Tab-separated table of C-alpha atoms and ligand atoms in Angstrom:
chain	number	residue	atom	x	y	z
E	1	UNK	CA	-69.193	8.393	19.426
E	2	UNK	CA	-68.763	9.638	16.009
E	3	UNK	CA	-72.224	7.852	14.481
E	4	UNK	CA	-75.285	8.111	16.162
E	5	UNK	CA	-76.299	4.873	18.240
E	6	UNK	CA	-79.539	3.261	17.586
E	7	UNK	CA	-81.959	3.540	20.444
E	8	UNK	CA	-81.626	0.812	23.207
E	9	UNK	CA	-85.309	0.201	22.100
E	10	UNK	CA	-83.662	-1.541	19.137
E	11	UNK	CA	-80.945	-3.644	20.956
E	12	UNK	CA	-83.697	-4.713	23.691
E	13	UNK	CA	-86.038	-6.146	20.764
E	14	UNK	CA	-83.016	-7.944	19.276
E	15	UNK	CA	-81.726	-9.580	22.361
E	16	UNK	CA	-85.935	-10.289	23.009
E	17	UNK	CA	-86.321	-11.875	19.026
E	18	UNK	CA	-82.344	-14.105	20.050
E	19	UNK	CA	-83.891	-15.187	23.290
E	20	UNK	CA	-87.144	-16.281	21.976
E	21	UNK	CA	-85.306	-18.949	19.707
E	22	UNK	CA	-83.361	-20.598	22.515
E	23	UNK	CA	-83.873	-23.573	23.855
E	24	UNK	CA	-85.062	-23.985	27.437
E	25	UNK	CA	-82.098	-23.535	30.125
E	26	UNK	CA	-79.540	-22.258	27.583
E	27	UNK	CA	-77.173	-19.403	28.050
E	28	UNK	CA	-75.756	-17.714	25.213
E	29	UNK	CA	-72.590	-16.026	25.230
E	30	UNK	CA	-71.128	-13.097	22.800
E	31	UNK	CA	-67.248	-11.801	22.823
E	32	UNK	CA	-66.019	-8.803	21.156
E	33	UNK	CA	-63.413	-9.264	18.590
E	34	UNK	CA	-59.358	-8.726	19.495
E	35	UNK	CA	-57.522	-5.774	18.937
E	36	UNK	CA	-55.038	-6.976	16.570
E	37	UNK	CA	-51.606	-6.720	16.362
E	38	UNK	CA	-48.745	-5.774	13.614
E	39	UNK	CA	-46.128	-5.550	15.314
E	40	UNK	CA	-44.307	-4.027	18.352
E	41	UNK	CA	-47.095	-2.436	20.147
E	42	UNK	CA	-48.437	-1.054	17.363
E	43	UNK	CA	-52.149	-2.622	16.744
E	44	UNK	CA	-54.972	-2.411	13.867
E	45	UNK	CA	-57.669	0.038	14.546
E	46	UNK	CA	-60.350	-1.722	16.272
E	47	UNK	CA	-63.172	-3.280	14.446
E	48	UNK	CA	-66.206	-4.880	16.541
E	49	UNK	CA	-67.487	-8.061	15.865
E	50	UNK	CA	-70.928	-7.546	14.396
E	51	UNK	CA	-72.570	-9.933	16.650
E	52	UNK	CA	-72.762	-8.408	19.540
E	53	UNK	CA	-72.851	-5.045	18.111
E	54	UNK	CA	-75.868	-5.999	16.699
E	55	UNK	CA	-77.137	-7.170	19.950
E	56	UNK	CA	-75.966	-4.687	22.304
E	57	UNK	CA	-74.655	-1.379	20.478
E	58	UNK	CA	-71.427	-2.119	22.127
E	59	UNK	CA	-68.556	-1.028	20.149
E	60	UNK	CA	-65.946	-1.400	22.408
E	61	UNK	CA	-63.062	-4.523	22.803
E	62	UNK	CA	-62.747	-6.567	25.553
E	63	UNK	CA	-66.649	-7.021	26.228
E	64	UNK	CA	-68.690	-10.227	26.688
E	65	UNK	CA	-72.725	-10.525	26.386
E	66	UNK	CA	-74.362	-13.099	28.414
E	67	UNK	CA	-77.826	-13.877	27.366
E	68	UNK	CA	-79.390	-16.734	29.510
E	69	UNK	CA	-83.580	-15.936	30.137
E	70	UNK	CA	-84.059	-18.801	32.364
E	71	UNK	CA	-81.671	-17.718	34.667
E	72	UNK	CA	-82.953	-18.079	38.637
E	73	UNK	CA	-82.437	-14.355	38.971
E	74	UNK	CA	-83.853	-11.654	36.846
E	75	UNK	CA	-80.978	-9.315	36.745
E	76	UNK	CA	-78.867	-11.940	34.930
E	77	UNK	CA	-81.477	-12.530	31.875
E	78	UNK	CA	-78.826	-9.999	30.342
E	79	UNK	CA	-75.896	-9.550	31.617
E	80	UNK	CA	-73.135	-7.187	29.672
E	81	UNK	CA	-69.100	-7.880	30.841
E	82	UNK	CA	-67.081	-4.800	30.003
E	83	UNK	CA	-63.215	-4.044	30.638
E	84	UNK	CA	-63.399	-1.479	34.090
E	85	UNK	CA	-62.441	1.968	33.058
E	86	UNK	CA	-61.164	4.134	35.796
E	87	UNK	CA	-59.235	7.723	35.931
E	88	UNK	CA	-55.672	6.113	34.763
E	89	UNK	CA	-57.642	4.483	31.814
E	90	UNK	CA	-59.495	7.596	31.297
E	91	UNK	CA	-55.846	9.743	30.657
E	92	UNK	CA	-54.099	6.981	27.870
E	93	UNK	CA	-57.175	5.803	26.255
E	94	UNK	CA	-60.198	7.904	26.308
E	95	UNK	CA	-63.214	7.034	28.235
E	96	UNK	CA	-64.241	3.855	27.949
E	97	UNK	CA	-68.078	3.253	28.437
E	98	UNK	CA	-69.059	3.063	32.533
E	99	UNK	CA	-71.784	0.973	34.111
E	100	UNK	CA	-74.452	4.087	33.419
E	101	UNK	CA	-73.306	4.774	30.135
E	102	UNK	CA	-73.311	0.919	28.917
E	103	UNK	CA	-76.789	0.361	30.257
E	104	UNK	CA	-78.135	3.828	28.664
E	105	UNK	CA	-76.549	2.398	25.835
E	106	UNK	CA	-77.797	-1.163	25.343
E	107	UNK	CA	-80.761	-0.986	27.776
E	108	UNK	CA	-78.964	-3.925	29.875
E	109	UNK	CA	-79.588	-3.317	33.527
E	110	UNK	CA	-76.827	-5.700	34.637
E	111	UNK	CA	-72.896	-4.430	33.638
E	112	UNK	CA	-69.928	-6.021	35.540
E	113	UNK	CA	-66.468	-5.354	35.059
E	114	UNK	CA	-64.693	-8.305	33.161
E	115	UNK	CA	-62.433	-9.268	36.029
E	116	UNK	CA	-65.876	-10.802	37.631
E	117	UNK	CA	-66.552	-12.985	34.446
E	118	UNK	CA	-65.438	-15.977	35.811
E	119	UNK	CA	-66.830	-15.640	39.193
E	120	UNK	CA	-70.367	-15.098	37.538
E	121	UNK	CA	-70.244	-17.560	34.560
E	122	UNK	CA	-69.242	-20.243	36.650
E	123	UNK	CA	-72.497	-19.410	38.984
E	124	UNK	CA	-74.628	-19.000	35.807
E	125	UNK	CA	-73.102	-22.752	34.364
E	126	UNK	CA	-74.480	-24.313	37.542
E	127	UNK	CA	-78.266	-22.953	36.258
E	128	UNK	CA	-78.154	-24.060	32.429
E	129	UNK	CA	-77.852	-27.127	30.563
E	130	UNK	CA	-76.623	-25.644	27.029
E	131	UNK	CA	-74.622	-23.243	25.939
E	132	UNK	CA	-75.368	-21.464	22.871
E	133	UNK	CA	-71.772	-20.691	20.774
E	134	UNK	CA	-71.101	-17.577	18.442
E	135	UNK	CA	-69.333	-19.834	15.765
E	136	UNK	CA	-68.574	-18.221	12.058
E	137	UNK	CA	-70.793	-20.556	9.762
E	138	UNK	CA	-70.946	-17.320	6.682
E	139	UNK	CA	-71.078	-19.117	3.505
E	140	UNK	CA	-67.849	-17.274	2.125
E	141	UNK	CA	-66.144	-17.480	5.716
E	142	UNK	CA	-62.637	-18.400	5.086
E	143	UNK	CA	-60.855	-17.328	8.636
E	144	UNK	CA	-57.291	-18.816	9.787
E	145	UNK	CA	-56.973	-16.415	12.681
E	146	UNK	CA	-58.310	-17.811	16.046
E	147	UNK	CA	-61.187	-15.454	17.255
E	148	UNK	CA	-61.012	-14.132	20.857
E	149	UNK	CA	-64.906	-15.964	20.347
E	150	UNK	CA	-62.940	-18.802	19.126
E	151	UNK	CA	-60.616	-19.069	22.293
E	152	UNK	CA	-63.470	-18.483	24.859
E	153	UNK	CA	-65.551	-21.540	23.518
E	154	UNK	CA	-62.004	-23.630	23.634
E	155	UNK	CA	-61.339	-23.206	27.076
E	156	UNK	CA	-65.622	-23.268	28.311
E	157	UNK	CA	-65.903	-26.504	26.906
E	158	UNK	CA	-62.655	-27.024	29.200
E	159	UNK	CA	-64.020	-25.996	32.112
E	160	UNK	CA	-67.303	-27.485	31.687
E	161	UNK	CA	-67.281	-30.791	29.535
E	162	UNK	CA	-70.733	-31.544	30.505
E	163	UNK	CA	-72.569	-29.189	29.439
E	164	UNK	CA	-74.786	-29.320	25.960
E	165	UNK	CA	-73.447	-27.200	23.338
E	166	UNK	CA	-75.739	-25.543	20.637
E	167	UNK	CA	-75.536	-22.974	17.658
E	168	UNK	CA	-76.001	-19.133	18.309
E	169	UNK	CA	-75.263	-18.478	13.829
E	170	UNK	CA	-78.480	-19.831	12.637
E	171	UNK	CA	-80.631	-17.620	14.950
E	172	UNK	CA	-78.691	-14.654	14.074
E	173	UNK	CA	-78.255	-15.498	9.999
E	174	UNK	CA	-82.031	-15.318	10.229
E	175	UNK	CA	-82.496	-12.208	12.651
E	176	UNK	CA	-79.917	-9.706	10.841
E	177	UNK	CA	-81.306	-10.745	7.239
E	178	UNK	CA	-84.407	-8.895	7.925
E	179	UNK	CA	-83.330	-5.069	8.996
E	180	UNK	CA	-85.474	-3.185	11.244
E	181	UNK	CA	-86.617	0.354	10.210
E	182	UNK	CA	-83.783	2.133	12.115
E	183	UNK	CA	-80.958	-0.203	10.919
E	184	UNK	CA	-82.415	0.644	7.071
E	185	UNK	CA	-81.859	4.311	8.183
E	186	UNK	CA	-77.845	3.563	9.025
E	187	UNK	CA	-77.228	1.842	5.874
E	188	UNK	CA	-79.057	4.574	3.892
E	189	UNK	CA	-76.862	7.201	5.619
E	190	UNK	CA	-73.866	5.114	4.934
E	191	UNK	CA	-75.539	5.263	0.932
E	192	UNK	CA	-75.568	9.387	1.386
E	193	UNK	CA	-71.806	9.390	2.442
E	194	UNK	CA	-70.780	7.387	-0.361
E	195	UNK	CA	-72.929	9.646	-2.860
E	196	UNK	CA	-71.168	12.458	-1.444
E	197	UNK	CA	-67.858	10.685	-2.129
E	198	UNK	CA	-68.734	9.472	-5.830
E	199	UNK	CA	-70.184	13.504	-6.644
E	200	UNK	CA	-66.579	14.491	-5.465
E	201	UNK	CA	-64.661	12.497	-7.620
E	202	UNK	CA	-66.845	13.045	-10.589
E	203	UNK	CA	-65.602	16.234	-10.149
E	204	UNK	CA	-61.917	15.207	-9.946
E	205	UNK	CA	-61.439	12.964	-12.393
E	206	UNK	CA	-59.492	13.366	-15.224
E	207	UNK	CA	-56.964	11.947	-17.436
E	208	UNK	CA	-53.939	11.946	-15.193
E	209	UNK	CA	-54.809	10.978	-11.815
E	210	UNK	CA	-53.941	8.229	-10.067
E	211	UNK	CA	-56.091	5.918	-8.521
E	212	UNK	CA	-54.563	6.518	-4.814
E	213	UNK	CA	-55.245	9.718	-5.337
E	214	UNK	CA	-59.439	9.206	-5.786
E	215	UNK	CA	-59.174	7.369	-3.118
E	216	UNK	CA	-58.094	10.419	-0.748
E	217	UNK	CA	-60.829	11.852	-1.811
E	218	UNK	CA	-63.412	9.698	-0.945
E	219	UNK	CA	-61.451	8.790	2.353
E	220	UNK	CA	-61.411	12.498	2.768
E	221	UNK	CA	-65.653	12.786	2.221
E	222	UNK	CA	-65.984	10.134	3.905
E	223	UNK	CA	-64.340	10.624	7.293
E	224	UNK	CA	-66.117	14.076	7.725
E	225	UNK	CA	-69.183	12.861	7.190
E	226	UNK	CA	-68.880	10.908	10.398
E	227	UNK	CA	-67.971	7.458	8.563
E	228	UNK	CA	-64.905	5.156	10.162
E	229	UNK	CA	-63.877	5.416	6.275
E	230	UNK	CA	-64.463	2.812	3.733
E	231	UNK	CA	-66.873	-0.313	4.228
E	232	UNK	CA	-64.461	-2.981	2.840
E	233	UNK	CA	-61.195	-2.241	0.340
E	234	UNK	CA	-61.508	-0.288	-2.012
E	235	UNK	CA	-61.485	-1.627	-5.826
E	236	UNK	CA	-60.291	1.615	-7.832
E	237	UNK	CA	-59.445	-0.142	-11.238
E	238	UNK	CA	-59.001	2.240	-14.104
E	239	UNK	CA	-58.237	0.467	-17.438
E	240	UNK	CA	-57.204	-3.239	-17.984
E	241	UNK	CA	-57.689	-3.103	-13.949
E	242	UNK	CA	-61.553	-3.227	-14.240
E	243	UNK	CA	-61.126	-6.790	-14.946
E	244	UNK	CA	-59.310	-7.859	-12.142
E	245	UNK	CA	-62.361	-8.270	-9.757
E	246	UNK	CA	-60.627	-7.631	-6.401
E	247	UNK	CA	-57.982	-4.986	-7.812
E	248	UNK	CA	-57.216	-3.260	-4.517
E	249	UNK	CA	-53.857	-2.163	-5.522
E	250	UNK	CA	-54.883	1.317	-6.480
E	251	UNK	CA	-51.713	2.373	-7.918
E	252	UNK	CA	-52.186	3.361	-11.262
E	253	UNK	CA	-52.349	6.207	-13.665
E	254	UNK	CA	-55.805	6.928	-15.399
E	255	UNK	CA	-55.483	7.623	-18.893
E	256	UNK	CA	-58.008	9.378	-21.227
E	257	UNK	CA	-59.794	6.899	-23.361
E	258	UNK	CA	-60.429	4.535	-20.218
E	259	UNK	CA	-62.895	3.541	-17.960
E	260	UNK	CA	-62.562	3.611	-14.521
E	261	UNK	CA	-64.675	1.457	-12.259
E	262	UNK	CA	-64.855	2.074	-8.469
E	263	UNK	CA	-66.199	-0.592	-5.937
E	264	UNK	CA	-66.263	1.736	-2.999
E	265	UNK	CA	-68.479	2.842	-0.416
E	266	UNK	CA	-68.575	4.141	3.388
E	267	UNK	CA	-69.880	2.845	6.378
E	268	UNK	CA	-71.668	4.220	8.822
E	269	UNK	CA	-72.372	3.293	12.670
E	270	UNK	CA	-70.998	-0.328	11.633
E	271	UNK	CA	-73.479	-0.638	8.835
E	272	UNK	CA	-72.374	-0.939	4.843
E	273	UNK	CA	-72.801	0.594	1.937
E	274	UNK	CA	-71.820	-1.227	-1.261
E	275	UNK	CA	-71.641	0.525	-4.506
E	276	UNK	CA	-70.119	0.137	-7.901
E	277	UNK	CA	-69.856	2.877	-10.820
E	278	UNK	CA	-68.010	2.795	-13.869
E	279	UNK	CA	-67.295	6.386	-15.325
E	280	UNK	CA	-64.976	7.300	-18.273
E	281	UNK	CA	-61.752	8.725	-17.364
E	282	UNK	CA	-61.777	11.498	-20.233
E	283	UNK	CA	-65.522	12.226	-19.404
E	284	UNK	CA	-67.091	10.165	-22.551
E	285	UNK	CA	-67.828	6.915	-23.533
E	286	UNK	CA	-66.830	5.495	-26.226
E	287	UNK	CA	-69.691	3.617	-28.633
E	288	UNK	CA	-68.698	0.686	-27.338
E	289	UNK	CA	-68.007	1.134	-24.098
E	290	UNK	CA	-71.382	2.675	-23.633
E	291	UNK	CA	-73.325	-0.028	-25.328
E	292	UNK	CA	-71.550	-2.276	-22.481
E	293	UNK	CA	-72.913	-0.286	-19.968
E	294	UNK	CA	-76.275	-0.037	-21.228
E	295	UNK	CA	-76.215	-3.987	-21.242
E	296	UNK	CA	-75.255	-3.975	-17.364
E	297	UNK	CA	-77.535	-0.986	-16.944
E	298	UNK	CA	-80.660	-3.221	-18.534
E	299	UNK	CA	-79.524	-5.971	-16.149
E	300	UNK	CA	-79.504	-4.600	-13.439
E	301	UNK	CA	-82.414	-3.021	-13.497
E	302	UNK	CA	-84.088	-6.431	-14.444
E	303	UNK	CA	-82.722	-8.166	-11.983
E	304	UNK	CA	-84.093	-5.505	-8.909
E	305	UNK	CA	-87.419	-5.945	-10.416
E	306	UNK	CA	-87.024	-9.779	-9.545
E	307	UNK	CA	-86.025	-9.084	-5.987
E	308	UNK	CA	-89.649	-9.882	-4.313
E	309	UNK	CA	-90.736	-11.725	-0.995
E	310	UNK	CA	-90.702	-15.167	-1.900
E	311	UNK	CA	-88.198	-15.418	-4.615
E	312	UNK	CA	-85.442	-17.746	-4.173
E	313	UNK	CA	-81.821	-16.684	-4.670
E	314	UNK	CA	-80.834	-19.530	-6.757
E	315	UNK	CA	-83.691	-18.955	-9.451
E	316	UNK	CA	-83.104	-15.393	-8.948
E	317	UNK	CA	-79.130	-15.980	-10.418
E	318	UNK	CA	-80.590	-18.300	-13.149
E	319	UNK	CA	-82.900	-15.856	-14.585
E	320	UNK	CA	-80.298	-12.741	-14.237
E	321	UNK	CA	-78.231	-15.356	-15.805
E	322	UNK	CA	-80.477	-15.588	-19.097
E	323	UNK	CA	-81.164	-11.627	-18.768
E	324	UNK	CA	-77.193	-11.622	-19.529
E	325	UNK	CA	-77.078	-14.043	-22.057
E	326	UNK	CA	-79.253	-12.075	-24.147
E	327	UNK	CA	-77.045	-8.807	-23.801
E	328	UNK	CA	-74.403	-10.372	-24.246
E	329	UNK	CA	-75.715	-12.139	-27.459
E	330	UNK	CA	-76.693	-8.669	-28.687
E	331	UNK	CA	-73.656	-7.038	-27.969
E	332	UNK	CA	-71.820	-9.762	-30.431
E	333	UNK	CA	-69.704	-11.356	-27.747
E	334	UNK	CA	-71.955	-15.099	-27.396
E	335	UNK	CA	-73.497	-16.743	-30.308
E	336	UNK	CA	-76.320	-19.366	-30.507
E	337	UNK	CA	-74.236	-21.955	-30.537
E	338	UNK	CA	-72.416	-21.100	-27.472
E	339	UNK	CA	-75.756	-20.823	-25.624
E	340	UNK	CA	-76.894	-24.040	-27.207
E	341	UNK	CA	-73.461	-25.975	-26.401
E	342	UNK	CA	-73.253	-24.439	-22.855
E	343	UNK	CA	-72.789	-26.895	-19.791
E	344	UNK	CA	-75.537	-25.599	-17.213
E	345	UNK	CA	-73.037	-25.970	-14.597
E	346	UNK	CA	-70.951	-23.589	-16.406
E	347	UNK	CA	-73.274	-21.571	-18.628
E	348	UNK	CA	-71.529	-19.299	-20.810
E	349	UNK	CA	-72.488	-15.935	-20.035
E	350	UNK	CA	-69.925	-16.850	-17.404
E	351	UNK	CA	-67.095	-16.029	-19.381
E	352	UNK	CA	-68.067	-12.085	-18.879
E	353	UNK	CA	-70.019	-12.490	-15.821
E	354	UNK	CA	-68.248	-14.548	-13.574
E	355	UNK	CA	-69.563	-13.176	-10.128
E	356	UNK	CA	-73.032	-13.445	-8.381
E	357	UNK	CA	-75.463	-10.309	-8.833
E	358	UNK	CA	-76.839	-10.188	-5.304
E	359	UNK	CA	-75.695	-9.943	-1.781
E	360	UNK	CA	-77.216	-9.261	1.598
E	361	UNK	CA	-75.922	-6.465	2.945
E	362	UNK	CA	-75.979	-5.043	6.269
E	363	UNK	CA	-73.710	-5.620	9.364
E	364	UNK	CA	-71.550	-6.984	7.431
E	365	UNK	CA	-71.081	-5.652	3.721
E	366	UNK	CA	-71.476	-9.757	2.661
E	367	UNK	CA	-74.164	-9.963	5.605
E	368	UNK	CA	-75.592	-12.771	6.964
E	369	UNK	CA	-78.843	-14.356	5.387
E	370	UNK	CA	-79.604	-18.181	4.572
E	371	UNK	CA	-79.595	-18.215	1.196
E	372	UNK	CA	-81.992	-21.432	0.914
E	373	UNK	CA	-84.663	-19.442	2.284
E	374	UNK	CA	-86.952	-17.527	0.531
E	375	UNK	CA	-86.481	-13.882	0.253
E	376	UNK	CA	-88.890	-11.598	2.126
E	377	UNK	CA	-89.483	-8.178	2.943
E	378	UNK	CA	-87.321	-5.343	4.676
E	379	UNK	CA	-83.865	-8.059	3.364
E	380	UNK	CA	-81.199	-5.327	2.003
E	381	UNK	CA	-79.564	-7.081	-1.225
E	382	UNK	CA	-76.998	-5.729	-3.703
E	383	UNK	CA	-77.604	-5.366	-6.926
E	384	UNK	CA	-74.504	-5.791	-9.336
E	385	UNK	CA	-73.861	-7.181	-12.898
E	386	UNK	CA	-70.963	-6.621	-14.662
E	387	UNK	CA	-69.467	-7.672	-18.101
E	388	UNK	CA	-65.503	-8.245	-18.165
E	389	UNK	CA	-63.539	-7.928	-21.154
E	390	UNK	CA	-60.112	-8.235	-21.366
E	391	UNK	CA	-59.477	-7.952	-24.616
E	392	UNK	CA	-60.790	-5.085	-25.281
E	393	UNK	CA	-59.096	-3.486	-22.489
E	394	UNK	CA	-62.062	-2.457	-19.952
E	395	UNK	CA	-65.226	-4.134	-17.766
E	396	UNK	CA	-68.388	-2.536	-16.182
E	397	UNK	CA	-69.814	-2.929	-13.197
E	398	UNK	CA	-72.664	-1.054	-11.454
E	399	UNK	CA	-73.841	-1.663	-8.347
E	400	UNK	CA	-76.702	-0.197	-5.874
E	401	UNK	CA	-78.290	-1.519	-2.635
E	402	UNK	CA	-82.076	-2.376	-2.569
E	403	UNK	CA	-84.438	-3.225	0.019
E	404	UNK	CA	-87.276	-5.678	-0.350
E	405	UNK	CA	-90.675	-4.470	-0.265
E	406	UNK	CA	-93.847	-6.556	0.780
E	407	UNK	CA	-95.225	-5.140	-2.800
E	408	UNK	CA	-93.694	-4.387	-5.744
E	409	UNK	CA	-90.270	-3.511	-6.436
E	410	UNK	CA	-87.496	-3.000	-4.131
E	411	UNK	CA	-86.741	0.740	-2.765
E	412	UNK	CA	-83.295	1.701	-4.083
E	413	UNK	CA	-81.073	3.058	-1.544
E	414	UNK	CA	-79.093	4.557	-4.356
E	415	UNK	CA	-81.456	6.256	-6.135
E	416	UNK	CA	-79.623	9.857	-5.662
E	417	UNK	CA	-76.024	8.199	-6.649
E	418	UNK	CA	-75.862	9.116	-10.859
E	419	UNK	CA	-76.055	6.158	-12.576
E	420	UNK	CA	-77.565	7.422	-15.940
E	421	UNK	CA	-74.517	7.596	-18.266
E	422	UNK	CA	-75.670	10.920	-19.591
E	423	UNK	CA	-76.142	11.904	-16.212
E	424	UNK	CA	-72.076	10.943	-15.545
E	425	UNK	CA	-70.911	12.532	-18.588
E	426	UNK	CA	-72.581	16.002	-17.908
E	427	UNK	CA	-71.517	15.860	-14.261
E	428	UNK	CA	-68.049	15.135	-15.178
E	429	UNK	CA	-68.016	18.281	-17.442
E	430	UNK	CA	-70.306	20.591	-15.438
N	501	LIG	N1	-67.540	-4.752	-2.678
N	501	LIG	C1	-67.717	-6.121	-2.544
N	501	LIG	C2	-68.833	-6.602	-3.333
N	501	LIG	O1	-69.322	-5.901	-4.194
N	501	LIG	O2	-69.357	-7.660	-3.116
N	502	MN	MN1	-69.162	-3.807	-4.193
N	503	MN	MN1	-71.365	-6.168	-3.453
């Protein structure tokens, strides 16, 4: 493996937290994601899904987690379902994980090869009443494709019609919201990767480059530093492109006199990092683009103070909300009138701020978390305002990943990433 596994340890507290929240004679099941195709029989790299990475450590296709701790037999509590790797397998592909290596892995006594799914399940149906479903209820889930998750729970509620069917998302929105101390540790090595990544390009940067060409240089930090490469696409928007939100075209000059802002980070073992800087593409700001980015800069660090146990995500957004208004009052772009006039559905500091300032991060770089529910300590959030203008050619964003504290304010994960303007504009000439 490239990244270093978290202990079993982990994955057997996870799968004991899940289990804990099930009903009485319910078995939960867990599929790996497809390989996908493009065309031919040429595929997308693999990506697991998170679930039952989270729950297992498995990051391997073609593997199904059975969780089910009423079952008559102790040695099916946990079962793990993995495709059978043999000597053949071994020459094309690579070794796939065996029965040792899975359970060393996951801390699951019980591995069977796939082919003896059916055999098994249907056994293990006889025992329950319920079946707990991995279903994708995200709140910014937007999926056409039908999941290999999606086509397991099609044909089970085939083959078994009377059986109860319940929820697995709601257990695990609330379980992967709060990160354990090793799973803090991934995400803050996936922060040091990008930091080595952003120090590199402040280094490279000039008027000149193109945007493709910072990002082969962050792909190129990032991938030997043990990272799979980039968390999500990367946004590398120099110019009028910093206004375009999700810019992932990447295909432009930069040219001295403009800012250049850069939503990119690594991953690492699975987990995200999520960071935004803005830096100028000649190596200094201009007045006013540097009074912009001491307005986000004063927002954002408002806004992590604000991120306590407790605190509510939607007053959180309403108060970062009036934080902005009064930059952006200051910086001559709202007047009184257009705070006075303002539709609260549609207040104006919207006009320049258009996006949410926090996200939960983990797993998934927009992880899982239930936003009704009140914040609390050890969540990882995002913190990122930004102020777009068009018209005058550029926008700022900035953008650093905190973790809640049971005291006081949140530990930043991106303390070590520069962030100071001063600090980018002696790096960039250093
Ligand atoms: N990079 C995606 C986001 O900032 O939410
Ligand atoms: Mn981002
Ligand atoms: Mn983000």
């Amino acid at each position: 493996m490239k990244y270093k596994s978290l202990p079993a340890s982990f994955y057997q507290q996870v799968r004991k937290q899940f289990m804990q929240k099930m009903k009485p004679q319910s078995l939960a099941i867990f599929n790996s994601n497809d390989v996908y195709p493009i065309s031919a029989d040429s595929t997308l790299p693999f990506a697991q899904h998170r679930d039952i990475f989270y729950l297992s450590g498995v990051d391997q296709e073609e593997s199904i987690l059975v969780l089910f701790p009423d079952a008559y037999e102790a040695k099916h509590r946990e079962i793990l379902f993995l495709r059978e790797t043999n000597a053949h397998i071994a020459v094309w592909e690579g070794a796939k994980l065996s029965k040792k290596a899975a359970s060393a892995l996951t801390g699951i006594e019980t591995v069977y090869w796939l082919k003896d799914f059916d055999r098994v399940f249907q056994e293990l149906s006889t025992q329950c009443e319920t079946f707990y479903f991995n279903t994708n209820e995200h709140y910014r889930q937007a999926v056409e494709t039908e999941t290999r998750e999606d086509r397991f729970i099609k044909q089970c509620k085939l083959n078994y019609p009377a059986h109860q069917v319940a929820k697995s998302n709601p257990i695990l929105q609330q379980l992967r919201s709060i990160k354990a101390e090793e799973e803090i540790q991934q995400i803050q090595q996936a922060c040091d990767i990008t930091e080595e990544g952003f120090r590199r390009i402040l280094d490279f940067v000039r008027p000149g480059v193109w945007e493709f060409e910072i990002e082969a240089e962050l792909a190129h930090e990032f991938l030997r530093n043990r990272s799979k490469g980039f968390a999500y696409q990367p946004i590398i928007a120099s110019g009028k492109n910093s206004n375009v939100l999700h810019y992932t075209d990447n295909n432009q000059q930069c040219q001295s006199g403009d800012l250049l802002l850069m939503d990119v980070a690594a991953e690492y073992g699975n987990y995200s990092s999520d960071m935004t800087r803005t830096i100028p593409v000649s190596g200094k700001f201009s007045p006013r683009q540097r009074a912009v980015y001491d307005a986000v800069l004063r927002v954002k660090k408002q806004a992590t103070a604000m991120l306590k146990p407790g605190v509510l995500w939607k007053s959180y957004h309403e108060e970062v909300g009036k934080i902005m208004t009064g930059e952006l009052i200051d910086l001559g772009l709202l007047d009184k009138a257009d705070v006075q006039n303002e539709d609260p559905k549609m207040p104006a500091y919207k006009k320049y701020f258009m996006h949410g300032t926090s996200h939960h991060l983990g797993l998934d770089t927009h992880d899982y978390g239930l936003l009704h529910l009140p914040m609390a300590a050890n969540m990882v959030f995002t913190v990122e305002p930004g102020i777009y203008l068009p018209e005058e050619g550029f926008g700022v964003r900035l953008e650093d990943n905190v973790v809640i504290q049971e005291q006081g304010e949140p530990i930043n994960l991106m303390k070590n990433i520069p962030i100071a303007p001063e600090a980018i504009e002696e790096l960039m000439h250093s």
